[in-house]
């Protein structure tokens, strides 16, 4: 999967040293692990079904609808939005939609519950 990010977040995600400086050693390890898993995935469908596995990837609701979350170190999450160039018009089949997502943009690392 292709991964993008912008600004200060992009710099932190491109370098382990910068990531460790911004988030600490333990968090850096978890962030780098999740980025490796995302890069290795063919599509978001590799994380199907939602809320499964150690990643617990899922789409958020409410104000953050359209944003996806993956667990990092409790309570932090890696938040990203899909870049859906060929999104299925019929969104009733979420597994098919996830399979169409091959590019994402990381938008934040934060506690979504706090």
PDB file of C-alpha atoms in Angstrom:
ATOM      1  CA  UNK A   1       0.000   0.000   0.000  1.00  0.00           C
ATOM      2  CA  UNK A   2       1.194   3.545  -0.702  1.00  0.00           C
ATOM      3  CA  UNK A   3       1.462   5.810   2.345  1.00  0.00           C
ATOM      4  CA  UNK A   4       1.676   9.585   2.444  1.00  0.00           C
ATOM      5  CA  UNK A   5       1.777  12.237   5.132  1.00  0.00           C
ATOM      6  CA  UNK A   6       2.395  15.974   5.330  1.00  0.00           C
ATOM      7  CA  UNK A   7       4.494  18.423   7.306  1.00  0.00           C
ATOM      8  CA  UNK A   8       5.956  17.592  10.704  1.00  0.00           C
ATOM      9  CA  UNK A   9       4.161  14.246  10.751  1.00  0.00           C
ATOM     10  CA  UNK A  10       5.762  13.239   7.442  1.00  0.00           C
ATOM     11  CA  UNK A  11       9.226  14.043   8.794  1.00  0.00           C
ATOM     12  CA  UNK A  12       8.585  11.965  11.922  1.00  0.00           C
ATOM     13  CA  UNK A  13       7.341   8.992   9.898  1.00  0.00           C
ATOM     14  CA  UNK A  14      10.283   9.002   7.486  1.00  0.00           C
ATOM     15  CA  UNK A  15      13.017   8.757  10.128  1.00  0.00           C
ATOM     16  CA  UNK A  16      13.222   6.540  13.188  1.00  0.00           C
ATOM     17  CA  UNK A  17      15.386   9.153  14.918  1.00  0.00           C
ATOM     18  CA  UNK A  18      12.875  11.944  14.254  1.00  0.00           C
ATOM     19  CA  UNK A  19      10.001   9.681  15.269  1.00  0.00           C
ATOM     20  CA  UNK A  20      11.730   8.722  18.522  1.00  0.00           C
ATOM     21  CA  UNK A  21      12.485  12.372  19.289  1.00  0.00           C
ATOM     22  CA  UNK A  22       8.839  13.346  18.801  1.00  0.00           C
ATOM     23  CA  UNK A  23       7.055  10.303  20.301  1.00  0.00           C
ATOM     24  CA  UNK A  24       9.587   8.415  22.449  1.00  0.00           C
ATOM     25  CA  UNK A  25      11.316   5.063  21.913  1.00  0.00           C
ATOM     26  CA  UNK A  26       8.426   2.675  22.683  1.00  0.00           C
ATOM     27  CA  UNK A  27       5.950   4.629  20.581  1.00  0.00           C
ATOM     28  CA  UNK A  28       8.463   4.899  17.706  1.00  0.00           C
ATOM     29  CA  UNK A  29       8.804   1.117  17.619  1.00  0.00           C
ATOM     30  CA  UNK A  30       5.029   0.652  17.439  1.00  0.00           C
ATOM     31  CA  UNK A  31       4.617   3.364  14.787  1.00  0.00           C
ATOM     32  CA  UNK A  32       7.352   1.823  12.619  1.00  0.00           C
ATOM     33  CA  UNK A  33       5.783  -1.635  13.033  1.00  0.00           C
ATOM     34  CA  UNK A  34       2.369  -0.367  11.914  1.00  0.00           C
ATOM     35  CA  UNK A  35       3.879   1.509   8.962  1.00  0.00           C
ATOM     36  CA  UNK A  36       5.677  -1.677   7.889  1.00  0.00           C
ATOM     37  CA  UNK A  37       2.412  -3.623   8.094  1.00  0.00           C
ATOM     38  CA  UNK A  38       0.590  -0.997   6.051  1.00  0.00           C
ATOM     39  CA  UNK A  39       3.338  -0.850   3.397  1.00  0.00           C
ATOM     40  CA  UNK A  40       3.348  -4.640   3.090  1.00  0.00           C
ATOM     41  CA  UNK A  41      -0.434  -4.784   2.584  1.00  0.00           C
ATOM     42  CA  UNK A  42      -1.814  -5.032  -0.930  1.00  0.00           C
ATOM     43  CA  UNK A  43      -4.894  -3.114   0.169  1.00  0.00           C
ATOM     44  CA  UNK A  44      -6.742  -2.193   3.330  1.00  0.00           C
ATOM     45  CA  UNK A  45      -8.615  -5.499   2.951  1.00  0.00           C
ATOM     46  CA  UNK A  46      -5.511  -7.177   4.429  1.00  0.00           C
ATOM     47  CA  UNK A  47      -6.781  -5.798   7.763  1.00  0.00           C
ATOM     48  CA  UNK A  48     -10.314  -7.186   7.322  1.00  0.00           C
ATOM     49  CA  UNK A  49     -12.469  -7.785   9.340  1.00  0.00           C
ATOM     50  CA  UNK A  50     -12.624  -4.485  11.226  1.00  0.00           C
ATOM     51  CA  UNK A  51     -11.426  -4.472  14.840  1.00  0.00           C
ATOM     52  CA  UNK A  52      -9.522  -7.748  14.385  1.00  0.00           C
ATOM     53  CA  UNK A  53      -5.948  -8.659  15.120  1.00  0.00           C
ATOM     54  CA  UNK A  54      -3.552  -6.566  17.111  1.00  0.00           C
ATOM     55  CA  UNK A  55      -4.064  -3.620  14.737  1.00  0.00           C
ATOM     56  CA  UNK A  56      -7.832  -3.286  15.313  1.00  0.00           C
ATOM     57  CA  UNK A  57      -8.156  -1.294  12.094  1.00  0.00           C
ATOM     58  CA  UNK A  58     -11.559   0.334  11.715  1.00  0.00           C
ATOM     59  CA  UNK A  59     -13.331   3.341  10.307  1.00  0.00           C
ATOM     60  CA  UNK A  60     -14.280   5.997  12.831  1.00  0.00           C
ATOM     61  CA  UNK A  61     -17.728   7.501  13.249  1.00  0.00           C
ATOM     62  CA  UNK A  62     -19.198  10.878  14.115  1.00  0.00           C
ATOM     63  CA  UNK A  63     -16.967  13.900  13.518  1.00  0.00           C
ATOM     64  CA  UNK A  64     -14.146  11.641  12.304  1.00  0.00           C
ATOM     65  CA  UNK A  65     -16.246   9.628   9.833  1.00  0.00           C
ATOM     66  CA  UNK A  66     -14.159   8.691   6.817  1.00  0.00           C
ATOM     67  CA  UNK A  67     -10.998   8.454   8.914  1.00  0.00           C
ATOM     68  CA  UNK A  68      -9.525   5.066   9.802  1.00  0.00           C
ATOM     69  CA  UNK A  69      -7.763   4.147  13.039  1.00  0.00           C
ATOM     70  CA  UNK A  70      -5.098   1.572  13.874  1.00  0.00           C
ATOM     71  CA  UNK A  71      -3.980   0.880  17.435  1.00  0.00           C
ATOM     72  CA  UNK A  72      -0.542   1.973  18.538  1.00  0.00           C
ATOM     73  CA  UNK A  73       0.376   2.101  22.224  1.00  0.00           C
ATOM     74  CA  UNK A  74      -2.706   2.586  24.399  1.00  0.00           C
ATOM     75  CA  UNK A  75      -4.398   5.097  24.193  1.00  0.00           C
ATOM     76  CA  UNK A  76      -2.815   6.335  20.937  1.00  0.00           C
ATOM     77  CA  UNK A  77      -3.987   5.575  17.417  1.00  0.00           C
ATOM     78  CA  UNK A  78      -2.550   6.090  13.952  1.00  0.00           C
ATOM     79  CA  UNK A  79      -5.229   7.941  11.980  1.00  0.00           C
ATOM     80  CA  UNK A  80      -5.394   7.925   8.202  1.00  0.00           C
ATOM     81  CA  UNK A  81      -7.742   8.718   5.366  1.00  0.00           C
ATOM     82  CA  UNK A  82      -8.055   6.593   2.247  1.00  0.00           C
ATOM     83  CA  UNK A  83      -7.205   8.061  -1.122  1.00  0.00           C
ATOM     84  CA  UNK A  84     -10.011   6.384  -3.024  1.00  0.00           C
ATOM     85  CA  UNK A  85      -9.326   6.868  -6.725  1.00  0.00           C
ATOM     86  CA  UNK A  86     -11.520   3.970  -7.824  1.00  0.00           C
ATOM     87  CA  UNK A  87     -13.962   3.736  -4.955  1.00  0.00           C
ATOM     88  CA  UNK A  88     -16.888   1.420  -5.600  1.00  0.00           C
ATOM     89  CA  UNK A  89     -20.093   3.366  -6.204  1.00  0.00           C
ATOM     90  CA  UNK A  90     -22.074   0.833  -4.159  1.00  0.00           C
ATOM     91  CA  UNK A  91     -20.784   1.241  -0.607  1.00  0.00           C
ATOM     92  CA  UNK A  92     -22.952  -1.508   0.841  1.00  0.00           C
ATOM     93  CA  UNK A  93     -20.067  -4.011   0.554  1.00  0.00           C
ATOM     94  CA  UNK A  94     -17.452  -2.651   2.957  1.00  0.00           C
ATOM     95  CA  UNK A  95     -15.042  -5.524   2.317  1.00  0.00           C
ATOM     96  CA  UNK A  96     -15.023  -4.654  -1.393  1.00  0.00           C
ATOM     97  CA  UNK A  97     -14.460  -0.994  -0.516  1.00  0.00           C
ATOM     98  CA  UNK A  98     -11.523  -1.884   1.732  1.00  0.00           C
ATOM     99  CA  UNK A  99     -10.064  -3.978  -1.104  1.00  0.00           C
ATOM    100  CA  UNK A 100     -10.171  -0.913  -3.369  1.00  0.00           C
ATOM    101  CA  UNK A 101      -8.094   1.194  -0.914  1.00  0.00           C
ATOM    102  CA  UNK A 102      -4.432   0.946  -1.910  1.00  0.00           C
ATOM    103  CA  UNK A 103      -3.313   4.483  -0.989  1.00  0.00           C
ATOM    104  CA  UNK A 104      -3.659   6.287   2.312  1.00  0.00           C
ATOM    105  CA  UNK A 105      -2.584   9.535   3.929  1.00  0.00           C
ATOM    106  CA  UNK A 106      -1.628   9.496   7.588  1.00  0.00           C
ATOM    107  CA  UNK A 107      -3.253  12.528   9.204  1.00  0.00           C
ATOM    108  CA  UNK A 108      -2.521  12.190  12.929  1.00  0.00           C
ATOM    109  CA  UNK A 109      -1.242  10.190  15.855  1.00  0.00           C
ATOM    110  CA  UNK A 110      -3.518  10.866  18.800  1.00  0.00           C
ATOM    111  CA  UNK A 111      -5.825   9.633  21.513  1.00  0.00           C
ATOM    112  CA  UNK A 112      -9.250   9.663  19.841  1.00  0.00           C
ATOM    113  CA  UNK A 113     -11.022   9.040  23.156  1.00  0.00           C
ATOM    114  CA  UNK A 114      -9.559  11.895  25.151  1.00  0.00           C
TER     115      UNK A 114
END
